[in-house]
């Protein structure tokens, strides 16, 4: 099984070409579209979505993630092997899913090897179709990662800094995701459930579910992703707080 | 075969998580994405789309619909068994597809039974992933509905009031759907085809196809969904009439 | 394998109904969604996407394309047989994919034959569901095209005029595609790589990859689709040049 997470959008041929490259190598591949609507070039958002996905798929699933602003430069391509496979550019995208797959080895994809196996030119602009998709298809066919790349150290993978920080009695947290409903997800997972959360001078009640707040009212909760989340019942916390993915917020748990 | 109709949007991990929950239970499941772009919390729009879908799928297809503003409250989850299976929250979503599946029995989903079978916690915020998807996967594996819930009366299902009403020589009709093209679908199915339709003082010619009107001109027709529809050839009747799903219109057939 | 390219949008039941019509005829069909977000009625954009797709799928794939503003009129439906099958309305949509499939024969779809085989009425408003999808499913089951239509001459297919034109020392080129990133694709494939491209008085450097230009800067390159492309590194050339698909541009290669 191969899952696909990209920022290609749904309008053009890109997603279809990538699936075609996979199905040409392995016509029996079971491809699962996760999303192709990651905000363009937003590695953090992509990493968050990949993290959620690895938690809900069977072991040995191959997760291909392509948010790749550095395509055509010298950034590496990676195969990370653990409970699942991650096939991604080496730009931080692996940071969050790595926490859940117990990685045992990592390989730098060797474009020469890929080109030789699939017998097709590799463009400098579209590695989703020419590299990452085909690598996913080859792993799905049972190819050993060592035939597709060169082993490297797990220490050398590029990671985003997503540790929650403390300053006096506050947390300095990062917005790691905002969903279509405007719910704001922060990088805090392990915490004692408070009565209130204070953000930008707003005292926000901490609840179990969205429906416990009045319609239009702010609430904080442990979201379905296990992170601290700020929401508005049937509204948008993103709009109320005016934040974007990547922004920092000073947060007190009271 | 399992079809999915939700309001989760295509941007985030939600759809992918729900498919993962299904594929973890049944890796061979054939999942068909219908749409994940139902207007958020719009049960009527979701019900209309489910109705159209059940008409075009083979018998015994399992249709999982999740438009679920009441998640986390005491609203029931349903398995409705007939020519097809419907797996939905009990909030009116089943109203229109019910007309086409000749229902024979209905079960209230028992969260305790589900949790025991799948061995995973059930969140209070995301029953698409934790309840409705898994129930679909289990039905697809051949589980009897009685193992997943408790039988209840078909009479007790919550239904939307979608009967067309008459007032003097007019119909009081509801906008039950507006498609991406701006075509406006009304809740009138059985009628003698008129020469004109009168809405808000506009006398609109009744036609066979969109192309029989001039470009930019209003027309009425029996749409491909078998309901009375108001359209603009290569334009948007929604914009001309300024209506939303759920609005009422007084309509004369002349 | 059946690929689907339409302008139906992702919000409504249309895509789901079309897949249902296919899966009712052939429950084992492997359907690959390419895109359903072609700009409404934009045949040129659809033709470009179909061209890219046929290049990346295995031989004998059945490509069903439905951008069909003339549905319900006398426009023909086509089955084009070559290295791949194209199933499309006869409105120019086949123009660009035809270049890659070495066509050997073409059939005008016979609605009477289709209706007899599938035993279902054919609407005048939705041939994606009632004609093109079912024809794809029947070809996938191994039906000979001659059972579904009447042979006609390849010469008689309607084609868009997409030959690049020369005027003095300039090319008069057409914008055949603009992707989600705002990259502008022009109908010039075979050319000697220049140092600069001049468009609307702008002297644009010609590069190998997007990343070779500074962020926000215009560049020209041979895009991953093999056509001349104008782009802005991490920005939108569409916005800078203010163009739409179908527009003409006078272009000098320097």
Short mmCIF file of N, CA and C in Angstrom, two decimals, chain A residues 33-107:
data_model
loop_
_atom_site.label_atom_id
_atom_site.label_comp_id
_atom_site.label_asym_id
_atom_site.label_seq_id
_atom_site.Cartn_x
_atom_site.Cartn_y
_atom_site.Cartn_z
N UNK A 33 -4.76 8.14 -1.91
CA UNK A 33 -4.56 9.60 -1.88
C UNK A 33 -4.87 10.11 -0.49
N UNK A 34 -3.87 10.66 0.19
CA UNK A 34 -4.14 11.29 1.49
C UNK A 34 -4.58 12.73 1.24
N UNK A 35 -3.67 13.54 0.75
CA UNK A 35 -4.05 14.89 0.34
C UNK A 35 -3.02 15.39 -0.66
N UNK A 36 -3.47 16.21 -1.58
CA UNK A 36 -2.57 16.89 -2.51
C UNK A 36 -2.71 18.39 -2.33
N UNK A 37 -3.28 18.79 -1.21
CA UNK A 37 -3.61 20.20 -0.97
C UNK A 37 -2.85 20.77 0.21
N UNK A 38 -1.68 20.18 0.54
CA UNK A 38 -0.81 20.84 1.50
C UNK A 38 -0.51 22.23 0.94
N UNK A 39 -0.50 23.24 1.82
CA UNK A 39 -0.17 24.59 1.36
C UNK A 39 1.19 24.55 0.68
N UNK A 40 1.26 25.16 -0.50
CA UNK A 40 2.46 25.04 -1.32
C UNK A 40 3.74 25.32 -0.52
N UNK A 41 4.65 24.39 -0.57
CA UNK A 41 5.98 24.51 0.05
C UNK A 41 5.95 24.51 1.57
N UNK A 42 4.81 24.19 2.19
CA UNK A 42 4.73 24.25 3.65
C UNK A 42 5.12 22.90 4.26
N UNK A 43 6.41 22.79 4.54
CA UNK A 43 6.98 21.53 5.02
C UNK A 43 6.40 21.14 6.38
N UNK A 44 6.21 22.14 7.25
CA UNK A 44 5.68 21.87 8.58
C UNK A 44 4.27 21.26 8.50
N UNK A 45 3.41 21.87 7.69
CA UNK A 45 2.05 21.35 7.53
C UNK A 45 2.10 19.92 6.97
N UNK A 46 2.97 19.69 6.00
CA UNK A 46 3.09 18.35 5.43
C UNK A 46 3.57 17.35 6.46
N UNK A 47 4.51 17.78 7.30
CA UNK A 47 5.05 16.88 8.32
C UNK A 47 3.96 16.49 9.32
N UNK A 48 3.14 17.45 9.69
CA UNK A 48 2.04 17.18 10.61
C UNK A 48 1.06 16.17 10.00
N UNK A 49 0.71 16.37 8.75
CA UNK A 49 -0.25 15.45 8.12
C UNK A 49 0.36 14.06 8.02
N UNK A 50 1.63 13.96 7.62
CA UNK A 50 2.27 12.64 7.55
C UNK A 50 2.27 11.96 8.92
N UNK A 51 2.50 12.74 9.98
CA UNK A 51 2.50 12.15 11.33
C UNK A 51 1.16 11.49 11.63
N UNK A 52 0.08 12.21 11.34
CA UNK A 52 -1.24 11.67 11.66
C UNK A 52 -1.50 10.40 10.85
N UNK A 53 -1.04 10.41 9.61
CA UNK A 53 -1.32 9.29 8.72
C UNK A 53 -0.61 8.02 9.17
N UNK A 54 0.68 8.14 9.51
CA UNK A 54 1.40 6.91 9.88
C UNK A 54 0.74 6.22 11.08
N UNK A 55 0.06 7.01 11.94
CA UNK A 55 -0.58 6.41 13.11
C UNK A 55 -1.77 5.53 12.75
N UNK A 56 -2.35 5.71 11.56
CA UNK A 56 -3.60 5.02 11.24
C UNK A 56 -3.49 4.02 10.09
N UNK A 57 -2.27 3.75 9.64
CA UNK A 57 -2.12 2.77 8.56
C UNK A 57 -1.43 1.52 9.05
N UNK A 58 -1.66 0.41 8.36
CA UNK A 58 -1.01 -0.83 8.76
C UNK A 58 0.51 -0.72 8.64
N UNK A 59 1.20 -1.50 9.45
CA UNK A 59 2.66 -1.54 9.36
C UNK A 59 3.10 -1.85 7.94
N UNK A 60 4.29 -1.36 7.61
CA UNK A 60 4.90 -1.60 6.29
C UNK A 60 4.27 -0.79 5.17
N UNK A 61 3.30 0.04 5.50
CA UNK A 61 2.79 0.96 4.47
C UNK A 61 3.93 1.87 4.02
N UNK A 62 3.90 2.21 2.74
CA UNK A 62 4.91 3.10 2.15
C UNK A 62 4.28 4.48 2.02
N UNK A 63 4.80 5.45 2.76
CA UNK A 63 4.25 6.80 2.73
C UNK A 63 5.16 7.70 1.90
N UNK A 64 4.65 8.16 0.78
CA UNK A 64 5.43 9.03 -0.10
C UNK A 64 4.95 10.46 0.12
N UNK A 65 5.85 11.31 0.57
CA UNK A 65 5.51 12.71 0.83
C UNK A 65 6.34 13.62 -0.06
N UNK A 66 5.68 14.51 -0.80
CA UNK A 66 6.44 15.40 -1.69
C UNK A 66 6.00 16.84 -1.48
N UNK A 67 6.65 17.49 -0.53
CA UNK A 67 6.61 18.95 -0.41
C UNK A 67 8.07 19.32 -0.56
N UNK A 68 8.40 19.91 -1.68
CA UNK A 68 9.78 19.83 -2.17
C UNK A 68 10.24 21.12 -2.83
N UNK A 69 10.27 22.23 -2.05
CA UNK A 69 10.70 23.49 -2.68
C UNK A 69 12.13 23.43 -3.21
N UNK A 70 12.94 22.50 -2.71
CA UNK A 70 14.34 22.44 -3.13
C UNK A 70 14.60 21.52 -4.30
N UNK A 71 13.55 21.07 -5.00
CA UNK A 71 13.76 20.15 -6.12
C UNK A 71 14.72 20.78 -7.13
N UNK A 72 15.65 19.97 -7.61
CA UNK A 72 16.61 20.47 -8.59
C UNK A 72 17.88 21.01 -7.96
N UNK A 73 17.87 21.21 -6.63
CA UNK A 73 19.09 21.60 -5.92
C UNK A 73 19.74 20.33 -5.37
N UNK A 74 20.70 20.49 -4.48
CA UNK A 74 21.44 19.32 -4.01
C UNK A 74 20.79 18.64 -2.81
N UNK A 75 19.58 19.05 -2.44
CA UNK A 75 18.95 18.38 -1.28
C UNK A 75 18.80 16.88 -1.60
N UNK A 76 18.97 16.07 -0.54
CA UNK A 76 18.89 14.62 -0.73
C UNK A 76 17.44 14.13 -0.81
N UNK A 77 17.28 12.94 -1.37
CA UNK A 77 16.02 12.21 -1.23
C UNK A 77 16.25 11.05 -0.28
N UNK A 78 15.25 10.73 0.55
CA UNK A 78 15.43 9.73 1.61
C UNK A 78 14.45 8.57 1.50
N UNK A 79 14.94 7.38 1.85
CA UNK A 79 14.08 6.25 2.20
C UNK A 79 14.35 5.95 3.67
N UNK A 80 13.33 6.10 4.51
CA UNK A 80 13.50 5.78 5.93
C UNK A 80 12.70 4.52 6.23
N UNK A 81 13.38 3.53 6.79
CA UNK A 81 12.76 2.23 7.02
C UNK A 81 12.55 2.01 8.51
N UNK A 82 11.34 1.63 8.89
CA UNK A 82 11.02 1.32 10.28
C UNK A 82 9.76 0.48 10.25
N UNK A 83 8.82 0.77 11.18
CA UNK A 83 7.53 0.08 11.11
C UNK A 83 6.82 0.39 9.79
N UNK A 84 7.07 1.58 9.29
CA UNK A 84 6.58 2.01 7.98
C UNK A 84 7.79 2.47 7.16
N UNK A 85 7.56 2.69 5.88
CA UNK A 85 8.56 3.36 5.04
C UNK A 85 8.14 4.81 4.83
N UNK A 86 9.10 5.72 4.95
CA UNK A 86 8.88 7.10 4.53
C UNK A 86 9.76 7.37 3.32
N UNK A 87 9.20 7.93 2.27
CA UNK A 87 9.96 8.29 1.08
C UNK A 87 9.74 9.78 0.87
N UNK A 88 10.78 10.58 1.15
CA UNK A 88 10.61 12.04 1.25
C UNK A 88 11.89 12.77 0.87
N UNK A 89 11.77 14.03 0.47
CA UNK A 89 12.98 14.86 0.36
C UNK A 89 13.53 15.13 1.77
N UNK A 90 14.83 15.34 1.85
CA UNK A 90 15.47 15.57 3.15
C UNK A 90 15.43 17.05 3.49
N UNK A 91 14.28 17.52 3.90
CA UNK A 91 14.10 18.96 4.17
C UNK A 91 13.30 19.20 5.46
N UNK A 92 13.21 18.19 6.31
CA UNK A 92 12.46 18.34 7.55
C UNK A 92 11.09 17.67 7.53
N UNK A 93 10.64 17.29 6.35
CA UNK A 93 9.31 16.70 6.21
C UNK A 93 9.15 15.45 7.09
N UNK A 94 10.24 14.70 7.30
CA UNK A 94 10.16 13.46 8.08
C UNK A 94 10.04 13.70 9.58
N UNK A 95 10.27 14.93 10.04
CA UNK A 95 10.40 15.20 11.48
C UNK A 95 9.30 14.56 12.33
N UNK A 96 8.04 14.86 12.04
CA UNK A 96 6.96 14.39 12.91
C UNK A 96 6.60 12.92 12.67
N UNK A 97 6.49 12.43 11.44
CA UNK A 97 6.18 11.00 11.30
C UNK A 97 7.27 10.10 11.88
N UNK A 98 8.51 10.55 11.87
CA UNK A 98 9.61 9.77 12.44
C UNK A 98 9.34 9.33 13.88
N UNK A 99 8.60 10.16 14.63
CA UNK A 99 8.33 9.85 16.04
C UNK A 99 7.54 8.56 16.22
N UNK A 100 6.88 8.10 15.15
CA UNK A 100 5.94 6.98 15.29
C UNK A 100 6.34 5.72 14.55
N UNK A 101 7.47 5.73 13.84
CA UNK A 101 7.74 4.56 12.99
C UNK A 101 8.94 3.73 13.47
N UNK A 102 9.52 4.08 14.61
CA UNK A 102 10.70 3.37 15.11
C UNK A 102 11.69 3.08 13.98
N UNK A 103 12.35 4.13 13.48
CA UNK A 103 13.22 3.97 12.31
C UNK A 103 14.43 3.09 12.62
N UNK A 104 14.79 2.24 11.70
CA UNK A 104 15.99 1.41 11.89
C UNK A 104 17.10 1.76 10.90
N UNK A 105 16.74 2.27 9.73
CA UNK A 105 17.80 2.66 8.80
C UNK A 105 17.28 3.70 7.82
N UNK A 106 18.22 4.41 7.23
CA UNK A 106 17.85 5.45 6.28
C UNK A 106 18.84 5.42 5.11
N UNK A 107 18.32 5.64 3.93
CA UNK A 107 19.11 5.59 2.71
C UNK A 107 18.95 6.90 1.94
#
